[in-house]
PDB file of C-alpha atoms in Angstrom:
ATOM      1  CA  MET A  12      -0.241  -4.017  24.902  1.00  0.00           C
ATOM      2  CA  ASN A  13       1.676  -5.820  22.158  1.00  0.00           C
ATOM      3  CA  ALA A  14      -0.626  -8.832  22.485  1.00  0.00           C
ATOM      4  CA  PHE A  15      -3.521  -6.784  21.103  1.00  0.00           C
ATOM      5  CA  VAL A  16      -1.763  -5.570  17.952  1.00  0.00           C
ATOM      6  CA  PRO A  17      -2.453  -8.695  15.808  1.00  0.00           C
ATOM      7  CA  TYR A  18      -6.079  -8.685  16.949  1.00  0.00           C
ATOM      8  CA  LEU A  19      -6.516  -5.012  16.042  1.00  0.00           C
ATOM      9  CA  ALA A  20      -4.777  -5.552  12.707  1.00  0.00           C
ATOM     10  CA  ALA A  21      -7.137  -8.448  11.914  1.00  0.00           C
ATOM     11  CA  LEU A  22     -10.162  -6.295  12.776  1.00  0.00           C
ATOM     12  CA  HIS A  23      -8.862  -3.491  10.574  1.00  0.00           C
ATOM     13  CA  MET A  24      -8.321  -5.888   7.648  1.00  0.00           C
ATOM     14  CA  GLN A  25     -11.829  -7.265   8.088  1.00  0.00           C
ATOM     15  CA  GLU A  26     -13.283  -3.756   8.000  1.00  0.00           C
ATOM     16  CA  LEU A  27     -11.289  -2.934   4.857  1.00  0.00           C
ATOM     17  CA  ARG A  28     -12.531  -6.092   3.134  1.00  0.00           C
ATOM     18  CA  GLU A  29     -16.136  -5.314   4.067  1.00  0.00           C
ATOM     19  CA  GLU A  30     -15.768  -1.757   2.787  1.00  0.00           C
ATOM     20  CA  ALA A  31     -14.288  -3.010  -0.491  1.00  0.00           C
ATOM     21  CA  ARG A  32     -17.124  -5.529  -0.880  1.00  0.00           C
ATOM     22  CA  GLN A  33     -19.723  -2.802  -0.350  1.00  0.00           C
ATOM     23  CA  HIS A  34     -17.925  -0.557  -2.843  1.00  0.00           C
ATOM     24  CA  ARG A  35     -17.910  -3.344  -5.467  1.00  0.00           C
ATOM     25  CA  ARG A  36     -21.609  -4.022  -4.942  1.00  0.00           C
ATOM     26  CA  ALA A  37     -22.470  -0.334  -5.254  1.00  0.00           C
ATOM     27  CA  LYS A  38     -20.414  -0.071  -8.440  1.00  0.00           C
ATOM     28  CA  LEU A  39     -22.098  -3.133  -9.966  1.00  0.00           C
ATOM     29  CA  ASN A  40     -25.511  -1.781  -9.003  1.00  0.00           C
ATOM     30  CA  ARG A  41     -24.784   1.560 -10.698  1.00  0.00           C
ATOM     31  CA  GLN A  42     -23.670  -0.181 -13.884  1.00  0.00           C
ATOM     32  CA  SER A  43     -26.813  -2.291 -14.153  1.00  0.00           C
ATOM     33  CA  GLN A  44     -29.086   0.745 -14.269  1.00  0.00           C
ATOM     34  CA  PRO A  45     -29.593   2.492 -17.622  1.00  0.00           C
ATOM     35  CA  SER A  46     -27.660   5.730 -17.978  1.00  0.00           C
ATOM     36  CA  VAL A  47     -30.567   7.511 -19.689  1.00  0.00           C
ATOM     37  CA  PRO A  48     -33.934   7.500 -17.895  1.00  0.00           C
ATOM     38  CA  ALA A  49     -36.848   5.819 -19.668  1.00  0.00           C
ATOM     39  CA  TRP A  50     -38.843   9.026 -20.081  1.00  0.00           C
ATOM     40  CA  ARG A  51     -35.925  10.605 -21.959  1.00  0.00           C
ATOM     41  CA  ARG A  52     -35.580   7.558 -24.227  1.00  0.00           C
ATOM     42  CA  ARG A  53     -39.302   7.744 -25.057  1.00  0.00           C
ATOM     43  CA  LEU A  54     -38.990  11.463 -25.663  1.00  0.00           C
ATOM     44  CA  GLY A  55     -36.161  10.812 -28.136  1.00  0.00           C
ATOM     45  CA  GLY A  56     -38.302   8.280 -29.975  1.00  0.00           C
ATOM     46  CA  ALA A  57     -41.204  10.719 -30.154  1.00  0.00           C
ATOM     47  CA  LEU A  58     -38.954  13.458 -31.504  1.00  0.00           C
ATOM     48  CA  ALA A  59     -37.443  11.089 -34.065  1.00  0.00           C
ATOM     49  CA  SER A  60     -40.867   9.998 -35.272  1.00  0.00           C
ATOM     50  CA  ALA A  61     -41.946  13.642 -35.530  1.00  0.00           C
ATOM     51  CA  ALA A  62     -38.840  14.400 -37.580  1.00  0.00           C
ATOM     52  CA  ARG A  63     -39.580  11.433 -39.872  1.00  0.00           C
ATOM     53  CA  SER A  64     -43.158  12.622 -40.371  1.00  0.00           C
ATOM     54  CA  LEU A  65     -41.903  16.075 -41.352  1.00  0.00           C
ATOM     55  CA  ASP A  66     -39.120  14.800 -43.625  1.00  0.00           C
ATOM     56  CA  PRO A  67     -39.683  11.261 -44.981  1.00  0.00           C
ATOM     57  CA  ASN A  68     -36.165  11.212 -46.493  1.00  0.00           C
ATOM     58  CA  ILE A  69     -34.705  10.732 -42.982  1.00  0.00           C
ATOM     59  CA  GLY A  70     -36.157   7.224 -42.755  1.00  0.00           C
ATOM     60  CA  ALA A  71     -34.987   6.363 -46.273  1.00  0.00           C
ATOM     61  CA  GLU A  72     -31.407   7.451 -45.532  1.00  0.00           C
ATOM     62  CA  ARG A  73     -31.286   5.416 -42.350  1.00  0.00           C
ATOM     63  CA  ALA A  74     -32.693   2.306 -44.091  1.00  0.00           C
ATOM     64  CA  SER A  75     -30.178   2.553 -46.940  1.00  0.00           C
ATOM     65  CA  ARG A  76     -27.332   3.020 -44.453  1.00  0.00           C
ATOM     66  CA  ARG A  77     -28.415  -0.120 -42.575  1.00  0.00           C
ATOM     67  CA  ALA A  78     -28.532  -2.089 -45.806  1.00  0.00           C
ATOM     68  CA  THR A  79     -24.976  -1.102 -46.755  1.00  0.00           C
ATOM     69  CA  ASP A  80     -23.714  -1.788 -43.227  1.00  0.00           C
ATOM     70  CA  ALA A  81     -25.337  -5.243 -43.265  1.00  0.00           C
ATOM     71  CA  GLY A  82     -23.723  -6.025 -46.621  1.00  0.00           C
ATOM     72  CA  VAL A  83     -20.301  -5.116 -45.282  1.00  0.00           C
ATOM     73  CA  GLY A  84     -20.898  -7.260 -42.196  1.00  0.00           C
ATOM     74  CA  ARG A  85     -21.844 -10.242 -44.337  1.00  0.00           C
ATOM     75  CA  ALA A  86     -18.806  -9.751 -46.560  1.00  0.00           C
ATOM     76  CA  LEU A  87     -16.495  -9.633 -43.565  1.00  0.00           C
ATOM     77  CA  ALA A  88     -18.092 -12.734 -42.023  1.00  0.00           C
ATOM     78  CA  SER A  89     -17.429 -14.770 -45.176  1.00  0.00           C
TER      79      SER A  89
END
């Protein structure tokens, strides 16, 4: 019976490696998919555009914030 122990241990290690490989592939596959479905992203864009049409100051605030952020980025890059 002792002659089979190394063979069984090798089979067990092979199964563990295969299981780990499948787990890694599943994890990589989950990470490549977007966390928010496309229909919800489109819905957010539609709601944002509706909010901008109701209050035009929202777009102006966001544009001015981007301009100041870009200026800081350029200053730090220099």
